[in-house]
mmCIF file of C-alpha atoms and ligand atoms in Angstrom:
data_model
loop_
_atom_site.group_PDB
_atom_site.id
_atom_site.type_symbol
_atom_site.label_atom_id
_atom_site.label_comp_id
_atom_site.label_asym_id
_atom_site.label_seq_id
_atom_site.Cartn_x
_atom_site.Cartn_y
_atom_site.Cartn_z
ATOM 1 C CA UNK A 1 0.000 0.000 0.000
ATOM 2 C CA UNK A 2 1.452 3.396 -0.888
ATOM 3 C CA UNK A 3 0.420 6.776 0.658
ATOM 4 C CA UNK A 4 -2.678 6.981 -1.529
ATOM 5 C CA UNK A 5 -3.766 3.480 -0.560
ATOM 6 C CA UNK A 6 -3.181 4.178 3.148
ATOM 7 C CA UNK A 7 -5.223 7.367 3.042
ATOM 8 C CA UNK A 8 -8.019 5.567 1.219
ATOM 9 C CA UNK A 9 -7.990 2.629 3.648
ATOM 10 C CA UNK A 10 -11.592 2.103 4.741
ATOM 11 C CA UNK A 11 -11.108 1.704 8.485
ATOM 12 C CA UNK A 12 -14.814 1.748 9.268
ATOM 13 C CA UNK A 13 -15.366 -1.198 6.961
ATOM 14 C CA UNK A 14 -12.250 -3.012 8.250
ATOM 15 C CA UNK A 15 -13.356 -2.557 11.855
ATOM 16 C CA UNK A 16 -16.922 -3.737 11.365
ATOM 17 C CA UNK A 17 -15.864 -6.722 9.217
ATOM 18 C CA UNK A 18 -13.129 -7.854 11.618
ATOM 19 C CA UNK A 19 -15.337 -7.267 14.656
ATOM 20 C CA UNK A 20 -17.999 -9.428 13.028
ATOM 21 C CA UNK A 21 -15.498 -12.267 12.525
ATOM 22 C CA UNK A 22 -14.380 -11.971 16.148
ATOM 23 C CA UNK A 23 -17.975 -11.975 17.469
ATOM 24 C CA UNK A 24 -18.619 -15.109 15.448
ATOM 25 C CA UNK A 25 -15.546 -16.875 16.789
ATOM 26 C CA UNK A 26 -16.353 -15.847 20.385
ATOM 27 C CA UNK A 27 -19.868 -17.160 20.005
ATOM 28 C CA UNK A 28 -18.579 -20.529 18.780
ATOM 29 C CA UNK A 29 -15.858 -20.735 21.445
ATOM 30 C CA UNK A 30 -18.358 -21.438 24.211
ATOM 31 C CA UNK A 31 -20.564 -24.380 23.300
ATOM 32 C CA UNK A 32 -23.569 -25.927 25.035
ATOM 33 C CA UNK A 33 -21.540 -27.053 27.996
ATOM 34 C CA UNK A 34 -22.291 -27.916 31.618
ATOM 35 C CA UNK A 35 -22.892 -26.727 34.242
ATOM 36 C CA UNK A 36 -25.424 -24.418 32.611
ATOM 37 C CA UNK A 37 -25.119 -21.705 35.271
ATOM 38 C CA UNK A 38 -21.372 -21.382 34.689
ATOM 39 C CA UNK A 39 -21.850 -21.399 30.909
ATOM 40 C CA UNK A 40 -24.527 -18.694 31.105
ATOM 41 C CA UNK A 41 -22.339 -16.509 33.289
ATOM 42 C CA UNK A 42 -19.322 -16.943 30.986
ATOM 43 C CA UNK A 43 -21.416 -16.189 27.884
ATOM 44 C CA UNK A 44 -23.100 -13.228 29.574
ATOM 45 C CA UNK A 45 -19.834 -11.325 29.912
ATOM 46 C CA UNK A 46 -17.936 -12.656 26.911
ATOM 47 C CA UNK A 47 -20.747 -11.852 24.466
ATOM 48 C CA UNK A 48 -21.741 -8.543 26.045
ATOM 49 C CA UNK A 49 -20.187 -6.455 23.288
ATOM 50 C CA UNK A 50 -17.154 -4.311 23.847
ATOM 51 C CA UNK A 51 -14.866 -2.835 21.262
ATOM 52 C CA UNK A 52 -12.978 -6.125 20.706
ATOM 53 C CA UNK A 53 -9.830 -4.075 20.327
ATOM 54 C CA UNK A 54 -7.542 -6.803 21.662
ATOM 55 C CA UNK A 55 -8.482 -9.576 19.221
ATOM 56 C CA UNK A 56 -8.515 -7.080 16.346
ATOM 57 C CA UNK A 57 -4.970 -5.947 17.231
ATOM 58 C CA UNK A 58 -3.868 -9.582 17.273
ATOM 59 C CA UNK A 59 -5.390 -10.313 13.852
ATOM 60 C CA UNK A 60 -3.996 -7.099 12.336
ATOM 61 C CA UNK A 61 -0.480 -7.894 13.604
ATOM 62 C CA UNK A 62 -0.659 -11.399 12.175
ATOM 63 C CA UNK A 63 -1.695 -9.926 8.828
ATOM 64 C CA UNK A 64 1.121 -7.366 8.933
ATOM 65 C CA UNK A 65 3.551 -10.263 9.356
ATOM 66 C CA UNK A 66 2.245 -11.533 6.032
ATOM 67 C CA UNK A 67 -0.038 -14.291 7.238
ATOM 68 C CA UNK A 68 -3.749 -15.130 6.947
ATOM 69 C CA UNK A 69 -5.229 -13.553 10.130
ATOM 70 C CA UNK A 70 -7.620 -16.502 10.505
ATOM 71 C CA UNK A 71 -4.620 -18.511 11.750
ATOM 72 C CA UNK A 72 -4.460 -16.230 14.807
ATOM 73 C CA UNK A 73 -8.216 -16.374 15.569
ATOM 74 C CA UNK A 74 -8.011 -18.902 18.471
ATOM 75 C CA UNK A 75 -5.371 -16.696 20.106
ATOM 76 C CA UNK A 76 -7.440 -13.577 19.398
ATOM 77 C CA UNK A 77 -10.393 -15.243 21.145
ATOM 78 C CA UNK A 78 -8.129 -16.255 24.038
ATOM 79 C CA UNK A 79 -7.014 -12.636 24.457
ATOM 80 C CA UNK A 80 -10.614 -11.431 24.642
ATOM 81 C CA UNK A 81 -11.363 -14.183 27.194
ATOM 82 C CA UNK A 82 -8.467 -13.047 29.402
ATOM 83 C CA UNK A 83 -9.579 -9.410 29.026
ATOM 84 C CA UNK A 84 -13.187 -10.297 29.873
ATOM 85 C CA UNK A 85 -12.192 -12.313 32.942
ATOM 86 C CA UNK A 86 -10.110 -9.369 34.157
ATOM 87 C CA UNK A 87 -13.150 -7.102 33.796
ATOM 88 C CA UNK A 88 -15.378 -9.549 35.717
ATOM 89 C CA UNK A 89 -12.880 -9.773 38.575
ATOM 90 C CA UNK A 90 -12.128 -6.038 38.488
ATOM 91 C CA UNK A 91 -15.831 -5.257 38.976
ATOM 92 C CA UNK A 92 -16.162 -7.433 42.101
ATOM 93 C CA UNK A 93 -16.906 -5.770 45.459
ATOM 94 C CA UNK A 94 -13.423 -6.731 46.708
ATOM 95 C CA UNK A 95 -11.881 -4.738 43.848
ATOM 96 C CA UNK A 96 -13.496 -1.822 41.981
ATOM 97 C CA UNK A 97 -17.015 -2.732 43.122
ATOM 98 C CA UNK A 98 -18.879 -1.685 40.004
ATOM 99 C CA UNK A 99 -22.467 -2.279 38.896
ATOM 100 C CA UNK A 100 -22.217 -1.462 35.205
ATOM 101 C CA UNK A 101 -20.040 -2.927 32.451
ATOM 102 C CA UNK A 102 -20.459 -2.805 28.693
ATOM 103 C CA UNK A 103 -23.805 -1.136 29.281
ATOM 104 C CA UNK A 104 -25.148 -4.049 31.350
ATOM 105 C CA UNK A 105 -25.214 -5.032 35.035
ATOM 106 C CA UNK A 106 -21.834 -6.500 36.023
ATOM 107 C CA UNK A 107 -21.463 -10.291 36.164
ATOM 108 C CA UNK A 108 -21.610 -10.546 39.964
ATOM 109 C CA UNK A 109 -24.764 -8.375 40.062
ATOM 110 C CA UNK A 110 -26.507 -11.004 37.913
ATOM 111 C CA UNK A 111 -24.865 -14.265 39.018
ATOM 112 C CA UNK A 112 -23.459 -13.445 42.481
ATOM 113 C CA UNK A 113 -19.843 -13.097 43.595
ATOM 114 C CA UNK A 114 -18.996 -16.807 43.703
ATOM 115 C CA UNK A 115 -20.153 -17.581 40.160
ATOM 116 C CA UNK A 116 -18.546 -14.367 38.868
ATOM 117 C CA UNK A 117 -15.197 -15.445 40.342
ATOM 118 C CA UNK A 118 -15.588 -18.942 38.930
ATOM 119 C CA UNK A 119 -16.685 -17.840 35.465
ATOM 120 C CA UNK A 120 -13.616 -15.558 35.399
ATOM 121 C CA UNK A 121 -11.476 -18.562 36.345
ATOM 122 C CA UNK A 122 -13.141 -20.664 33.651
ATOM 123 C CA UNK A 123 -12.593 -17.986 30.974
ATOM 124 C CA UNK A 124 -8.937 -17.658 31.940
ATOM 125 C CA UNK A 125 -8.300 -21.396 31.703
ATOM 126 C CA UNK A 126 -10.424 -21.707 28.546
ATOM 127 C CA UNK A 127 -8.168 -19.087 26.952
ATOM 128 C CA UNK A 128 -5.157 -21.381 27.213
ATOM 129 C CA UNK A 129 -7.241 -24.330 26.009
ATOM 130 C CA UNK A 130 -8.213 -22.298 22.919
ATOM 131 C CA UNK A 131 -4.596 -21.619 21.996
ATOM 132 C CA UNK A 132 -3.390 -25.145 22.703
ATOM 133 C CA UNK A 133 -6.263 -27.111 21.152
ATOM 134 C CA UNK A 134 -8.014 -24.915 18.569
ATOM 135 C CA UNK A 135 -4.995 -23.472 16.749
ATOM 136 C CA UNK A 136 -4.173 -25.079 13.432
ATOM 137 C CA UNK A 137 -1.215 -24.715 11.072
ATOM 138 C CA UNK A 138 0.767 -23.079 13.870
ATOM 139 C CA UNK A 139 3.943 -24.862 14.989
ATOM 140 C CA UNK A 140 4.324 -26.182 18.544
ATOM 141 C CA UNK A 141 7.250 -23.812 19.003
ATOM 142 C CA UNK A 142 5.103 -20.803 18.038
ATOM 143 C CA UNK A 143 2.275 -21.990 20.308
ATOM 144 C CA UNK A 144 4.649 -22.343 23.260
ATOM 145 C CA UNK A 145 5.862 -18.781 22.683
ATOM 146 C CA UNK A 146 2.254 -17.542 22.520
ATOM 147 C CA UNK A 147 1.331 -19.385 25.713
ATOM 148 C CA UNK A 148 4.376 -17.897 27.463
ATOM 149 C CA UNK A 149 3.401 -14.383 26.294
ATOM 150 C CA UNK A 150 -0.170 -14.815 27.529
ATOM 151 C CA UNK A 151 0.934 -16.197 30.907
ATOM 152 C CA UNK A 152 3.374 -13.336 31.487
ATOM 153 C CA UNK A 153 0.889 -10.665 30.368
ATOM 154 C CA UNK A 154 -1.934 -12.012 32.556
ATOM 155 C CA UNK A 155 0.064 -12.878 35.667
ATOM 156 C CA UNK A 156 2.178 -11.125 38.287
ATOM 157 C CA UNK A 157 4.479 -9.475 35.705
ATOM 158 C CA UNK A 158 1.411 -8.012 33.940
ATOM 159 C CA UNK A 159 -2.281 -7.537 34.743
ATOM 160 C CA UNK A 160 -2.265 -9.034 38.223
ATOM 161 C CA UNK A 161 0.841 -7.085 39.288
ATOM 162 C CA UNK A 162 -0.569 -3.833 37.886
ATOM 163 C CA UNK A 163 -3.897 -4.409 39.606
ATOM 164 C CA UNK A 164 -2.196 -4.995 42.969
ATOM 165 C CA UNK A 165 -0.204 -1.739 42.749
ATOM 166 C CA UNK A 166 -3.390 0.051 41.611
ATOM 167 C CA UNK A 167 -5.338 -1.232 44.641
ATOM 168 C CA UNK A 168 -2.447 -0.407 46.997
ATOM 169 C CA UNK A 169 -2.273 3.137 45.612
ATOM 170 C CA UNK A 170 -5.929 4.075 46.193
ATOM 171 C CA UNK A 171 -6.269 7.130 48.410
ATOM 172 C CA UNK A 172 -2.490 7.752 48.329
ATOM 173 C CA UNK A 173 -0.337 10.358 46.604
ATOM 174 C CA UNK A 174 1.040 8.595 43.549
ATOM 175 C CA UNK A 175 3.846 9.950 41.349
ATOM 176 C CA UNK A 176 3.960 9.738 37.552
ATOM 177 C CA UNK A 177 6.407 6.819 37.650
ATOM 178 C CA UNK A 178 4.073 4.679 39.758
ATOM 179 C CA UNK A 179 1.056 5.671 37.668
ATOM 180 C CA UNK A 180 2.919 4.662 34.526
ATOM 181 C CA UNK A 181 3.879 1.344 36.160
ATOM 182 C CA UNK A 182 0.213 0.666 36.924
ATOM 183 C CA UNK A 183 -0.948 1.529 33.418
ATOM 184 C CA UNK A 184 1.808 -0.352 31.604
ATOM 185 C CA UNK A 185 1.084 -3.487 33.633
ATOM 186 C CA UNK A 186 -2.653 -3.378 34.212
ATOM 187 C CA UNK A 187 -3.570 -2.301 30.681
ATOM 188 C CA UNK A 188 -0.450 -2.171 28.518
ATOM 189 C CA UNK A 189 0.764 -5.727 29.107
ATOM 190 C CA UNK A 190 -2.252 -7.410 27.512
ATOM 191 C CA UNK A 191 -2.379 -4.968 24.595
ATOM 192 C CA UNK A 192 1.302 -5.702 23.979
ATOM 193 C CA UNK A 193 0.635 -9.446 24.124
ATOM 194 C CA UNK A 194 -2.104 -9.021 21.483
ATOM 195 C CA UNK A 195 0.321 -7.429 19.051
ATOM 196 C CA UNK A 196 3.188 -9.783 19.875
ATOM 197 C CA UNK A 197 1.157 -13.000 19.714
ATOM 198 C CA UNK A 198 -0.388 -12.043 16.367
ATOM 199 C CA UNK A 199 3.068 -11.283 14.979
ATOM 200 C CA UNK A 200 4.546 -14.513 16.368
ATOM 201 C CA UNK A 201 1.811 -16.579 14.736
ATOM 202 C CA UNK A 202 2.355 -14.636 11.535
ATOM 203 C CA UNK A 203 6.043 -15.590 11.633
ATOM 204 C CA UNK A 204 7.336 -12.003 11.977
ATOM 205 C CA UNK A 205 11.099 -11.414 11.770
ATOM 206 C CA UNK A 206 13.020 -9.796 14.657
ATOM 207 C CA UNK A 207 12.974 -6.287 13.147
ATOM 208 C CA UNK A 208 9.184 -6.322 12.870
ATOM 209 C CA UNK A 209 8.817 -7.784 16.384
ATOM 210 C CA UNK A 210 11.011 -4.973 17.752
ATOM 211 C CA UNK A 211 9.026 -2.306 15.911
ATOM 212 C CA UNK A 212 5.740 -3.813 17.102
ATOM 213 C CA UNK A 213 7.035 -3.789 20.652
ATOM 214 C CA UNK A 214 7.578 0.002 20.418
ATOM 215 C CA UNK A 215 4.158 0.374 18.754
ATOM 216 C CA UNK A 216 2.485 -1.682 21.507
ATOM 217 C CA UNK A 217 4.123 0.240 24.367
ATOM 218 C CA UNK A 218 2.899 3.496 22.855
ATOM 219 C CA UNK A 219 -0.674 2.445 22.210
ATOM 220 C CA UNK A 220 -0.878 0.621 25.571
ATOM 221 C CA UNK A 221 -0.079 3.696 27.611
ATOM 222 C CA UNK A 222 -2.066 6.014 25.338
ATOM 223 C CA UNK A 223 -5.101 3.729 25.664
ATOM 224 C CA UNK A 224 -5.109 4.058 29.443
ATOM 225 C CA UNK A 225 -4.491 7.832 29.362
ATOM 226 C CA UNK A 226 -7.567 8.169 27.137
ATOM 227 C CA UNK A 227 -9.470 5.894 29.532
ATOM 228 C CA UNK A 228 -8.557 8.259 32.402
ATOM 229 C CA UNK A 229 -9.646 11.269 30.314
ATOM 230 C CA UNK A 230 -12.965 9.670 29.326
ATOM 231 C CA UNK A 231 -13.655 8.805 32.959
ATOM 232 C CA UNK A 232 -13.739 12.568 33.631
ATOM 233 C CA UNK A 233 -15.218 13.898 30.393
ATOM 234 C CA UNK A 234 -17.777 11.275 29.343
ATOM 235 C CA UNK A 235 -20.977 9.813 30.769
ATOM 236 C CA UNK A 236 -21.917 6.348 32.017
ATOM 237 C CA UNK A 237 -24.422 6.058 29.141
ATOM 238 C CA UNK A 238 -21.753 6.569 26.500
ATOM 239 C CA UNK A 239 -19.024 4.590 28.283
ATOM 240 C CA UNK A 240 -21.244 1.655 29.274
ATOM 241 C CA UNK A 241 -19.475 1.717 32.660
ATOM 242 C CA UNK A 242 -19.682 4.063 35.615
ATOM 243 C CA UNK A 243 -18.152 7.438 34.718
ATOM 244 C CA UNK A 244 -16.311 9.452 37.391
ATOM 245 C CA UNK A 245 -15.223 6.249 39.129
ATOM 246 C CA UNK A 246 -11.574 7.283 39.514
ATOM 247 C CA UNK A 247 -12.558 10.357 41.490
ATOM 248 C CA UNK A 248 -14.901 8.358 43.729
ATOM 249 C CA UNK A 249 -12.190 5.737 44.417
ATOM 250 C CA UNK A 250 -9.652 8.543 44.963
ATOM 251 C CA UNK A 251 -7.366 7.186 42.264
ATOM 252 C CA UNK A 252 -4.440 9.035 40.787
ATOM 253 C CA UNK A 253 -4.952 9.474 37.065
ATOM 254 C CA UNK A 254 -3.212 11.285 34.226
ATOM 255 C CA UNK A 255 -5.727 14.180 34.263
ATOM 256 C CA UNK A 256 -5.232 14.502 38.030
ATOM 257 C CA UNK A 257 -1.424 14.629 37.736
ATOM 258 C CA UNK A 258 -1.017 16.539 34.470
ATOM 259 C CA UNK A 259 -4.398 18.134 33.724
ATOM 260 C CA UNK A 260 -6.641 17.297 30.768
ATOM 261 C CA UNK A 261 -4.756 19.219 28.075
ATOM 262 C CA UNK A 262 -1.299 17.831 28.890
ATOM 263 C CA UNK A 263 -2.764 14.318 29.228
ATOM 264 C CA UNK A 264 -4.280 14.543 25.766
ATOM 265 C CA UNK A 265 -0.952 15.826 24.384
ATOM 266 C CA UNK A 266 0.917 12.949 26.041
ATOM 267 C CA UNK A 267 -1.496 10.431 24.492
ATOM 268 C CA UNK A 268 -1.109 12.053 21.064
ATOM 269 C CA UNK A 269 2.703 11.964 21.371
ATOM 270 C CA UNK A 270 2.647 8.298 22.302
ATOM 271 C CA UNK A 271 0.418 7.477 19.333
ATOM 272 C CA UNK A 272 2.697 9.406 16.948
ATOM 273 C CA UNK A 273 5.717 7.519 18.291
ATOM 274 C CA UNK A 274 3.879 4.205 17.966
ATOM 275 C CA UNK A 275 2.993 4.944 14.348
ATOM 276 C CA UNK A 276 6.535 6.092 13.520
ATOM 277 C CA UNK A 277 7.877 2.700 14.602
ATOM 278 C CA UNK A 278 5.952 1.117 11.724
ATOM 279 C CA UNK A 279 7.273 3.522 9.039
ATOM 280 C CA UNK A 280 9.348 0.800 7.330
ATOM 281 C CA UNK A 281 6.148 -1.240 6.904
ATOM 282 C CA UNK A 282 4.141 1.746 5.656
ATOM 283 C CA UNK A 283 2.821 -0.163 2.670
ATOM 284 C CA UNK A 284 1.129 -2.895 4.746
ATOM 285 C CA UNK A 285 0.432 -1.372 8.157
ATOM 286 C CA UNK A 286 -2.711 0.661 7.409
ATOM 287 C CA UNK A 287 -4.927 -1.358 9.849
ATOM 288 C CA UNK A 288 -2.492 -0.951 12.783
ATOM 289 C CA UNK A 289 -1.950 2.741 12.014
ATOM 290 C CA UNK A 290 -5.706 3.316 11.905
ATOM 291 C CA UNK A 291 -6.184 1.325 15.128
ATOM 292 C CA UNK A 292 -3.641 3.596 16.839
ATOM 293 C CA UNK A 293 -5.675 6.656 15.801
ATOM 294 C CA UNK A 294 -8.896 4.941 16.879
ATOM 295 C CA UNK A 295 -7.442 4.543 20.392
ATOM 296 C CA UNK A 296 -6.986 8.301 20.852
ATOM 297 C CA UNK A 297 -10.131 9.348 19.009
ATOM 298 C CA UNK A 298 -12.519 6.932 20.679
ATOM 299 C CA UNK A 299 -15.422 8.162 22.784
ATOM 300 C CA UNK A 300 -15.851 4.983 24.879
HETATM 301 C C1 GRG B 1 -5.797 -11.717 34.295
HETATM 302 C C2 GRG B 1 -5.281 -13.523 35.971
HETATM 303 C C3 GRG B 1 -5.864 -12.204 35.692
HETATM 304 C C4 GRG B 1 -6.446 -11.527 36.707
HETATM 305 C C5 GRG B 1 -7.103 -10.213 36.564
HETATM 306 C C6 GRG B 1 -8.692 -7.860 37.978
HETATM 307 C C7 GRG B 1 -7.368 -7.919 37.333
HETATM 308 C C8 GRG B 1 -6.561 -9.175 37.514
HETATM 309 C C9 GRG B 1 -6.867 -6.921 36.587
HETATM 310 C C10 GRG B 1 -7.624 -5.698 36.226
HETATM 311 C C11 GRG B 1 -7.276 -5.317 34.828
HETATM 312 C C12 GRG B 1 -8.144 -4.214 34.281
HETATM 313 C C13 GRG B 1 -9.598 -4.282 34.509
HETATM 314 C C14 GRG B 1 -7.582 -3.237 33.583
HETATM 315 C C15 GRG B 1 -8.343 -2.151 32.927
HETATM 316 C C16 GRG B 1 -8.160 -2.289 31.457
HETATM 317 C C17 GRG B 1 -9.154 -1.453 30.687
HETATM 318 C C18 GRG B 1 -8.778 -0.071 30.374
HETATM 319 C C19 GRG B 1 -10.299 -2.003 30.323
HETATM 320 C C20 GRG B 1 -11.281 -1.393 29.430
HETATM 321 O O1 GRG B 1 -10.991 -1.928 28.147
HETATM 322 P P1 GRG B 1 -11.882 -1.575 26.879
HETATM 323 O O2 GRG B 1 -12.178 -0.109 26.886
HETATM 324 O O3 GRG B 1 -13.197 -2.364 27.224
HETATM 325 O O4 GRG B 1 -11.210 -2.116 25.680
HETATM 326 P P2 GRG B 1 -14.215 -3.114 26.235
HETATM 327 O O5 GRG B 1 -15.460 -3.274 27.053
HETATM 328 O O6 GRG B 1 -14.427 -2.238 25.022
HETATM 329 O O7 GRG B 1 -13.602 -4.422 25.892
#
């Protein structure tokens, strides 16, 4: 794709088509299994909508590496399962204690705390099953690398670690370094895994993996800065989750530390840097470039 092709790239069409494929795969990933209560609770949250940004990033990275994105679909589904389980657990009374997610009552409000915890556990373990059992035409070596990436991103070095520091920091003065640590772990780690896993399945060379790592760091942090901004500037109706929550929980956020204008500028800088990393792949990176812009321009 040259400049003209990139500027004519129909992102709206790409997004709705790819989202449709992801929704389809998510729907098929959870069959008519037992016990019914657990299945219903898992399906309730997994199929509740959402932007599906993580699986789309995974598929787009696989495609950029020159491979049919369908090959990465089981991993893309796994990533959305891990993300969804983190949302279910994050909403629990012992954590963020929220009633609204993706425009619907949170999982524990419908199924109770115990089933919400267990359906999160089941989604997390199902994610690894998806990668190990449903992937085809992907070598065992690639699958092992993907499984390692997912484990690291979800566990103590990623989401769980970030969540712990986030919980510990509530009601305290937090500096920019700690805030960045929280964001890069709690949010950035999984977004980075999406990009990396897609590229690994696509058979990306080292130079592309390095560039995608820079891209992922930039979009990961920018995504959370925008999330902090939207928490202040948007409404629960638009967000589909409780707006103003950070203030209520006395959390340090980018707008609190830097103000709204400087936060927006920081997000824009990060997105520009992320996009610059993909310059050498200008002719084939239109979806990832457009996804980077989507992250800063989104309204929910
Ligand atoms: C993963 C083992 C494991 C445990 C989870 C609870 C927890 C540990 C971590 C919390 C992680 C968390 C909720 C981070 C926030 C990430 C974030 C900004 C979510 C919102 O993502 P969107 O906007 O949501 O992409 P949709 O609904 O569009 O998918």
